[in-house]
Structure formats: C-alpha cells, structure tokens
Coordinates of C-alpha atoms and ligand atoms in Angstrom, one line a residue:
M1 CA 0.0 0.0 0.0
T2 CA 1.4 3.4 -1.0
S3 CA 1.6 5.8 2.0
V4 CA -0.1 9.2 2.2
R5 CA 2.5 11.9 1.8
V6 CA 2.1 14.5 4.5
V7 CA 4.3 17.6 4.7
V8 CA 4.6 19.8 7.8
V9 CA 6.0 23.3 7.3
G10 CA 7.9 24.7 10.3
A11 CA 10.5 23.5 12.7
G12 CA 9.5 25.4 15.9
V13 CA 7.9 23.7 18.8
I14 CA 4.5 23.6 17.0
G15 CA 5.9 22.0 13.8
F16 CA 8.0 19.4 15.5
S17 CA 5.3 18.4 18.0
T18 CA 2.8 18.1 15.2
A19 CA 5.1 16.1 13.0
V20 CA 5.9 13.7 15.8
C21 CA 2.2 13.2 16.6
I22 CA 1.4 12.4 13.0
A23 CA 4.3 10.1 12.4
E24 CA 3.7 8.1 15.6
A25 CA -0.1 7.9 15.4
L26 CA -0.7 7.5 11.7
P27 CA 1.5 4.8 10.3
S28 CA -0.2 5.0 6.9
C29 CA 1.4 8.5 6.4
S30 CA 5.0 9.3 5.4
V31 CA 5.8 12.6 7.0
T32 CA 8.3 15.2 5.8
L33 CA 9.1 18.3 7.8
L34 CA 10.3 21.3 5.7
S35 CA 11.5 24.5 7.3
E36 CA 13.5 27.6 6.5
K37 CA 15.0 27.7 10.0
F38 CA 15.8 25.1 12.6
S39 CA 16.9 25.0 16.3
P40 CA 18.7 27.1 17.6
D41 CA 17.3 29.8 15.2
T42 CA 13.5 29.6 15.8
T43 CA 11.4 31.7 18.1
S44 CA 10.7 28.7 20.2
D45 CA 14.4 28.3 21.0
G46 CA 14.5 31.5 23.1
A47 CA 11.2 31.2 24.9
A48 CA 11.4 30.8 28.6
G49 CA 9.2 27.8 28.1
I50 CA 7.2 28.0 31.2
M51 CA 3.8 26.3 31.2
F52 CA 1.3 29.0 31.7
A53 CA -1.4 30.3 29.5
G54 CA -3.8 33.2 28.8
E55 CA -7.2 32.8 27.2
F56 CA -8.0 33.1 23.5
P57 CA -11.2 35.1 23.6
D58 CA -13.3 33.2 21.0
I59 CA -12.2 29.6 21.4
P60 CA -14.3 27.5 23.7
L61 CA -12.6 27.3 27.1
E62 CA -13.1 23.5 27.2
R63 CA -11.0 23.1 24.1
Q64 CA -8.2 25.3 25.6
R65 CA -8.4 23.4 28.8
L66 CA -7.8 20.1 26.9
W67 CA -4.9 21.6 25.1
F68 CA -3.3 22.6 28.4
K69 CA -4.0 19.3 30.1
D70 CA -2.7 17.2 27.2
S71 CA 0.4 19.3 27.0
F72 CA 0.9 19.2 30.8
D73 CA 0.5 15.4 31.0
H74 CA 2.9 14.9 28.1
L75 CA 5.6 17.1 29.6
L76 CA 5.1 15.9 33.1
A77 CA 5.8 12.3 32.0
I78 CA 9.0 13.5 30.4
A79 CA 10.0 15.6 33.5
Q80 CA 9.6 12.5 35.7
S81 CA 11.5 10.2 33.4
Q82 CA 15.2 9.6 32.6
H83 CA 14.7 11.7 29.4
A84 CA 14.2 14.9 31.4
P85 CA 17.8 16.4 31.2
E86 CA 18.3 15.6 27.5
A87 CA 14.8 16.9 26.6
G88 CA 15.3 20.1 28.7
V89 CA 12.1 19.6 30.7
M90 CA 11.9 20.2 34.5
L91 CA 9.4 20.9 37.2
S92 CA 9.4 24.5 38.4
S93 CA 7.8 26.0 41.5
G94 CA 7.2 29.6 42.3
W95 CA 4.8 32.6 42.5
Q96 CA 2.7 34.7 40.3
I97 CA 2.1 38.0 42.1
F98 CA -0.3 40.9 41.4
K99 CA -0.3 44.6 42.4
E100 CA -4.1 44.4 42.5
V101 CA -6.4 41.4 43.1
P102 CA -7.2 40.0 39.6
A103 CA -10.8 39.6 38.5
D104 CA -10.2 35.9 37.8
K105 CA -8.5 34.4 40.8
L106 CA -8.6 30.8 39.3
P107 CA -7.1 30.7 35.8
F108 CA -8.5 27.9 33.6
W109 CA -5.3 25.9 33.9
S110 CA -5.1 26.1 37.7
E111 CA -6.5 22.6 38.2
F112 CA -3.8 21.0 36.0
V113 CA -0.6 22.5 37.5
I114 CA 0.5 21.0 40.8
G115 CA -0.6 22.4 44.2
F116 CA -2.2 25.7 42.9
R117 CA -3.1 27.9 45.9
Q118 CA -3.3 31.5 47.1
M119 CA -0.2 32.8 48.7
T120 CA -0.2 33.6 52.4
D121 CA 0.4 37.1 53.8
R122 CA 3.7 35.9 55.1
E123 CA 4.8 34.7 51.7
L124 CA 3.7 38.0 50.1
R125 CA 5.7 40.1 52.6
R126 CA 8.8 39.8 50.4
F127 CA 6.9 41.5 47.6
P128 CA 5.9 44.8 49.2
D129 CA 4.5 46.3 45.9
H130 CA 2.1 43.3 45.5
T131 CA -1.1 42.5 47.3
F132 CA -2.1 39.1 46.0
G133 CA -0.3 36.0 44.7
Q134 CA -0.6 32.4 43.5
A135 CA 1.8 29.7 44.3
F136 CA 2.1 26.5 42.2
T137 CA 4.4 24.1 40.5
T138 CA 4.5 24.0 36.8
I139 CA 6.9 22.8 34.0
K140 CA 9.7 24.6 32.2
C141 CA 10.5 23.2 28.8
E142 CA 13.7 24.6 27.2
C143 CA 13.4 24.3 23.5
E144 CA 17.1 24.5 22.7
S145 CA 17.2 20.9 24.1
Y146 CA 13.5 19.9 23.5
L147 CA 13.5 20.6 19.7
P148 CA 16.6 18.4 19.0
W149 CA 15.0 15.8 21.3
L150 CA 11.8 15.9 19.3
E151 CA 13.7 15.5 16.1
N152 CA 15.5 12.5 17.5
R153 CA 12.0 11.0 18.1
F154 CA 10.6 12.0 14.7
V155 CA 13.3 10.4 12.6
P156 CA 13.0 6.8 14.0
A157 CA 9.2 7.1 13.5
G158 CA 10.0 7.4 9.8
G159 CA 10.1 11.2 9.5
Q160 CA 12.2 13.1 7.0
V161 CA 13.6 16.6 7.6
H162 CA 14.7 19.1 5.0
Q163 CA 15.8 22.7 5.1
R164 CA 13.8 24.7 2.6
K165 CA 11.9 28.0 2.5
V166 CA 8.4 27.5 1.1
D167 CA 7.1 30.6 -0.8
N168 CA 3.6 29.4 -1.4
L169 CA 1.5 26.2 -1.0
Q170 CA 1.4 25.6 -4.8
E171 CA 5.0 24.5 -4.6
L172 CA 4.0 21.6 -2.4
S173 CA 0.9 20.4 -4.2
N174 CA 2.5 17.9 -6.6
S175 CA 4.8 16.2 -4.1
Y176 CA 2.4 15.9 -1.1
D177 CA -1.2 14.8 -0.4
I178 CA -1.8 16.7 2.8
I179 CA -0.1 20.0 3.9
V180 CA 0.2 20.9 7.6
N181 CA 1.0 24.6 8.1
C182 CA 3.0 25.3 11.4
S183 CA 4.9 28.3 10.1
G184 CA 4.0 30.6 13.0
L185 CA 4.5 34.3 12.0
G186 CA 5.6 33.0 8.5
S187 CA 1.8 32.4 7.9
K188 CA 1.4 36.1 7.3
L189 CA 3.1 35.6 3.9
L190 CA 2.8 31.8 3.3
V191 CA -1.0 31.8 3.5
G192 CA -1.7 35.5 3.4
D193 CA -3.1 35.8 6.9
S194 CA -3.3 39.4 7.8
Q195 CA -4.6 38.5 11.3
V196 CA -1.2 37.2 12.5
Y197 CA 1.2 39.8 14.0
P198 CA 4.4 39.9 16.1
V199 CA 4.6 40.7 19.8
R200 CA 8.2 41.4 20.4
G201 CA 9.8 39.9 23.5
Q202 CA 13.3 40.6 24.8
V203 CA 14.9 38.5 27.5
L204 CA 18.2 38.0 29.2
K205 CA 19.9 34.9 30.4
V206 CA 21.7 35.4 33.7
E207 CA 23.8 33.2 36.0
A208 CA 22.0 33.1 39.3
P209 CA 22.3 29.5 40.6
W210 CA 21.0 30.6 44.0
L211 CA 17.5 31.2 42.6
Q212 CA 15.2 28.2 42.9
H213 CA 11.8 29.7 42.4
F214 CA 10.1 31.5 39.5
I215 CA 8.6 34.9 40.0
R216 CA 6.1 36.3 37.5
D217 CA 4.4 39.6 37.8
G218 CA 0.7 39.2 36.9
D219 CA 0.9 41.9 34.2
G220 CA 3.1 39.4 32.2
K221 CA 5.9 41.9 31.6
T222 CA 8.3 41.1 34.3
Y223 CA 9.5 37.6 35.2
I224 CA 12.3 35.5 36.5
Y225 CA 12.4 31.9 35.5
P226 CA 15.3 29.8 36.8
G227 CA 16.2 27.0 34.4
I228 CA 18.7 24.3 33.6
H229 CA 21.3 26.6 32.1
G230 CA 20.9 29.9 33.9
A231 CA 17.7 31.9 34.6
T232 CA 15.7 33.7 31.9
I233 CA 14.6 37.1 33.0
G234 CA 12.3 39.5 31.1
G235 CA 10.7 41.0 29.4
T236 CA 8.8 43.1 26.9
R237 CA 5.5 42.7 25.1
Q238 CA 5.7 45.1 22.1
E239 CA 2.8 44.6 19.7
G240 CA 3.4 45.0 16.0
D241 CA 7.2 45.6 16.6
W242 CA 9.3 43.6 14.1
R243 CA 12.7 44.6 15.5
L244 CA 15.0 41.6 16.2
E245 CA 17.9 43.6 17.5
V246 CA 18.6 43.8 21.2
D247 CA 17.4 47.2 22.6
E248 CA 19.8 48.5 25.3
G249 CA 16.9 50.5 26.9
D250 CA 14.9 47.3 27.2
T251 CA 17.9 45.5 28.8
K252 CA 18.2 48.3 31.4
S253 CA 14.5 48.2 32.1
I254 CA 14.4 44.4 32.4
L255 CA 17.3 44.4 34.9
E256 CA 15.7 47.2 37.0
R257 CA 12.3 45.6 37.1
C258 CA 13.6 42.2 37.9
S259 CA 15.9 43.5 40.6
R260 CA 12.9 45.2 42.2
L261 CA 11.2 41.8 42.4
E262 CA 14.4 39.9 43.4
P263 CA 17.2 42.2 44.6
S264 CA 19.9 39.6 44.1
I265 CA 19.4 39.8 40.3
S266 CA 21.6 42.9 40.4
K267 CA 24.5 40.6 41.4
A268 CA 23.9 38.1 38.6
K269 CA 26.2 37.9 35.6
V270 CA 24.4 38.5 32.2
L271 CA 25.2 35.6 30.0
S272 CA 23.2 36.6 26.9
E273 CA 20.4 38.8 25.5
W274 CA 17.8 37.6 23.0
V275 CA 14.8 38.9 21.1
G276 CA 12.0 36.8 19.6
L277 CA 8.7 37.7 17.9
R278 CA 5.7 35.9 19.4
P279 CA 3.4 34.7 16.5
S280 CA 0.3 36.3 17.8
R281 CA -3.3 36.2 16.6
R282 CA -6.6 37.1 18.4
N283 CA -7.4 33.3 18.3
L284 CA -4.8 30.7 17.3
R285 CA -5.7 29.0 14.1
L286 CA -6.2 25.2 14.3
E287 CA -8.5 24.1 11.5
R288 CA -8.5 22.4 8.2
E289 CA -9.6 23.6 4.8
V290 CA -9.4 22.3 1.3
V291 CA -7.4 24.5 -1.1
Q292 CA -7.4 24.4 -4.9
L293 CA -3.7 24.1 -5.9
Q294 CA -2.6 23.4 -9.4
G295 CA -6.0 22.1 -10.3
R296 CA -6.1 19.7 -7.3
Q297 CA -8.1 19.9 -4.2
V298 CA -5.5 19.6 -1.4
P299 CA -6.4 19.3 2.3
V300 CA -4.5 21.9 4.4
V301 CA -4.4 21.7 8.2
H302 CA -3.3 25.0 10.0
N303 CA -1.7 25.1 13.4
Y304 CA -0.3 28.5 14.2
G305 CA -0.7 31.8 16.0
H306 CA 0.0 30.6 19.6
G307 CA 1.3 34.0 20.7
G308 CA 3.0 33.8 24.1
W309 CA 1.8 30.3 24.9
G310 CA 3.2 28.1 22.2
V311 CA 5.5 26.0 24.3
T312 CA 2.6 25.5 26.8
L313 CA 0.0 24.4 24.2
A314 CA 2.3 22.7 21.7
W315 CA 1.5 19.0 22.5
G316 CA -2.2 19.5 23.0
T317 CA -2.7 21.5 19.8
A318 CA -0.4 19.0 17.9
L319 CA -2.7 16.1 19.0
D320 CA -5.7 18.1 17.7
A321 CA -3.9 18.8 14.4
M322 CA -3.1 15.1 14.1
S323 CA -6.8 14.3 14.5
L324 CA -7.6 16.7 11.7
V325 CA -5.1 14.9 9.4
R326 CA -6.8 11.6 10.4
Q327 CA -10.2 13.1 9.3
C328 CA -8.6 14.1 6.0
L329 CA -7.5 10.5 5.5
R330 CA -11.0 9.2 6.1
E331 CA -12.9 11.8 4.1
K332 CA -10.9 12.4 0.9
P333 CA -9.6 9.1 -0.3
A334 CA -10.0 9.5 -4.1
Q335 CA -9.1 13.1 -4.7
A336 CA -5.9 13.3 -2.7
K337 CA -4.6 9.9 -4.0
L338 CA -5.2 8.5 -0.5
Ligands
FAD401 P1 8.4 29.4 15.6 O1 9.2 28.8 16.7 O2 8.6 30.8 15.1 O3 8.6 28.4 14.3 C1 8.1 28.7 13.0 C2 8.9 27.8 12.1 O4 8.3 28.0 10.8 C3 10.4 28.2 11.9 O5 11.1 27.0 11.8 C4 10.4 29.0 10.6 O6 11.7 28.9 9.9 C5 9.3 28.2 9.8 N1 8.8 29.0 8.7 C6 8.1 30.1 8.7 N2 7.8 30.5 7.5 C7 8.3 29.5 6.6 C8 8.3 29.3 5.2 N3 7.7 30.2 4.4 N4 8.9 28.3 4.7 C9 9.5 27.4 5.5 N5 9.5 27.5 6.9 C10 8.9 28.6 7.4 N6 5.6 30.4 25.2 C11 5.3 29.6 26.3 O7 4.5 28.7 26.2 N7 5.9 29.8 27.5 C12 6.9 30.8 27.7 O8 7.4 31.0 28.8 C13 7.2 31.6 26.6 N8 8.1 32.6 26.7 C14 8.4 33.4 25.6 C15 9.3 34.4 25.7 C16 9.6 35.2 24.7 C17 10.6 36.4 24.9 C18 9.0 35.0 23.4 C19 9.4 35.8 22.2 C20 8.1 33.9 23.3 C21 7.8 33.2 24.3 N9 6.8 32.1 24.3 C22 6.5 31.4 25.3 C23 6.0 32.0 23.0 C24 6.6 30.9 22.2 O9 8.0 31.1 21.9 C25 5.9 30.8 20.8 O10 4.5 30.7 21.1 C26 6.3 29.5 20.1 O11 7.7 29.5 19.9 C27 5.6 29.4 18.7 O12 6.1 28.3 18.1 P2 6.0 28.1 16.5 O13 6.5 26.8 16.2 O14 4.6 28.4 16.1 O15 6.9 29.3 15.9

C-alpha cells in the first residue's frame, strides 16, 4: 500500500510536535518536515518555556483546557523520566504576584498544574508592591534541548527533515497529499493571513544559581524563570514591533524591574540577550480547509498563532492537528490519491 504523503511546514515547537504526533499515530502516512530555520534559530528556542497560558477570547474554554491538560500530562511524563535532562524539561515552582487582586483568581489551567493555591500574607511580605499572589508548581520546557530531542524522536518514526523555504503552498501540491502549516509568524506571507502579527519579546539569560523559584508579575511583563542553564529574565510585550535587534533600553529596564522583584538579580552575571517575535493572533488557528492548488483539491491543516503560549500548548494542539489529518485521510480518499 502506498503511503499518504504529509508535509509539515515549520520546525519550531509547533511544527516538530505536530510532525511527531502524526508520524507516531498515523502509520499510513509518510511525514516530511520542511523549514527555513531550525533550532537554535527559531522563536521557540529563546522562549522561557514556562507552562502557563492566557485565554484566546473566541475559542471554547473547554478546548483550551484540553490543550493545556494534554500538554501538561505529556511534559510531566518527560519531566519525571530519565529523558528529562536531555529533553530540557523540568518541574518549576514559584509565584505569580499581582499589584491588585485579579478579576479571575482561578485561571482555567489552575487545576492541571500542581498544588495551585493562594499565597499567604507571610509569603507576600517579600513583595511589598504586590497585594495578591498564587503559588504553584508547573513545568519549564527549554526548546534548545527539546527541539533536537523531538527531532530524534521524529526520525526513527520514519520522519524526514529538509531545510527549505516555502514561498507558497502551490510549490508543495505535486509532491504531497496533505499540507500541515505550522509556520508561525511566517503564515502572514505563506497563506496571506493578515490577522497574525508579532509581539516582540526581549529576555536576558543570567547566571544566578541561588535562585530556585520562578517569580512572575501578573501583568506578564516582568518575570524571573530559573532554568537548567541559567535563569531567563524578562521581558517586553511590544505589539506590532518587528525589530529583532537587542534594545539597550529594554535591557536596562528588564534588569531594573527584575531587581525590584528579586534584589539579588543585580548581582547576577548577564550571559546573553535575545529577542523573539511571538506569533500572535486574536485566536490561534487550528482548523482544516481544502485548497485548490494546481488544479487539485488539497487538504491543508493549519496550526499557528500561539502567541506567548506556544510551548505551553504545543503538544495539545499537535494532537488536535493530528486528529484533523486523520479526518482528511478518512474523508478524501480518491481526490488526494489517498
Ligand atoms: P516558531 O518557533 O517561530 O517556528 C516557526 C517555524 O516556521 C520556523 O522554523 C520557521 O523557519 C518556519 N517557517 C516560517 N515560514 C516559513 C516558510 N515560508 N517556509 C519554511 N519554513 C517557514 N511560550 C510559552 O508557552 N511559555 C513561555 O514561557 C514563553 N516565553 C516566551 C518568551 C519570549 C521572549 C518569546 C518571544 C516567546 C515566548 N513564548 C513562550 C512563546 C513561544 O515562543 C511561541 O508561542 C512559540 O515559539 C511558537 O512556536 P511556533 O513553532 O509556532 O513558531
């Protein structure tokens, strides 16, 4: 039996997670991953990788909860296995603190992280500018390790990987039966999506081995995330800003804000500075459509626009995308040479 040729575009955390899910769950498919850039040069590589999410306004919360839960279960199993150091996945405990009590004291993911609770007054005393806080244990997934680890899982499952920039989907229509688009911000040009836009984020890596807990300001702009190789401190959220250069003003502001939360940061050595563009969209796009390409009807599954929560939601959304590919297999046998 000839296999169904599936191509996944994109080698960030969304592309590799999706490619692995398809290759492992759908043995009738031969899966090829094409991408212009690979680790360590994707947005995913520089993300702090902390499991934490905001809400997409028009996507049913139940679906978002499932994405979070599936992703958490997947990464927790890795964190508690012998693969943890190689995959760059670890448990991480700490605090999210607020200057004012938030409207929603129980985020939708609070039941999936470990030991979610309100901070005590005693715990809050070290953060004099803040009046409310949440303590919990979540997961940190460092993509500089995780992406190569996923690739090492993809290839034995029969996956093929090639470096290539794709200018339009027509280029792929003769060589593949199903296209899976995980190109993040690249979707703006690749599929002409004007709804996807960058939210610039600058972070620093610092050497501060004495820090054991994460601290995140509830406004999402200032955070300290201790990791396997140094702590990631940040940050910025600059909508519509395409600059990839490090901004010295941002560096100064990050160091000042983080030192206010954790004074010992002023003693930490700065190891590196990095800028990434979050592939943002009002609602992430996870759906399938049939596109007319070179006279053929080709199923296309989209999985992009995860904004600041891509590492968090990668596995859950990848499983969903895999289910959409499975539906394509069932519904379009004749047309797509299936
Ligand atoms: P990317 O990693 O950008 O990958 C896109 C891929 O598509 C690349 O390989 C690219 O080369 C390829 N591509 C694009 N166009 C084409 C084309 N035309 N042809 C071929 N290939 C193409 N998320 C969290 O969950 N937790 C965090 O703590 C967190 N912290 C962050 C901190 C910062 C400073 C930033 C910037 C982001 C952070 N994020 C975090 C968000 C996270 O990084 C993104 O949501 C995630 O990386 C998106 O993954 P992706 O695979 O869609 O995109």
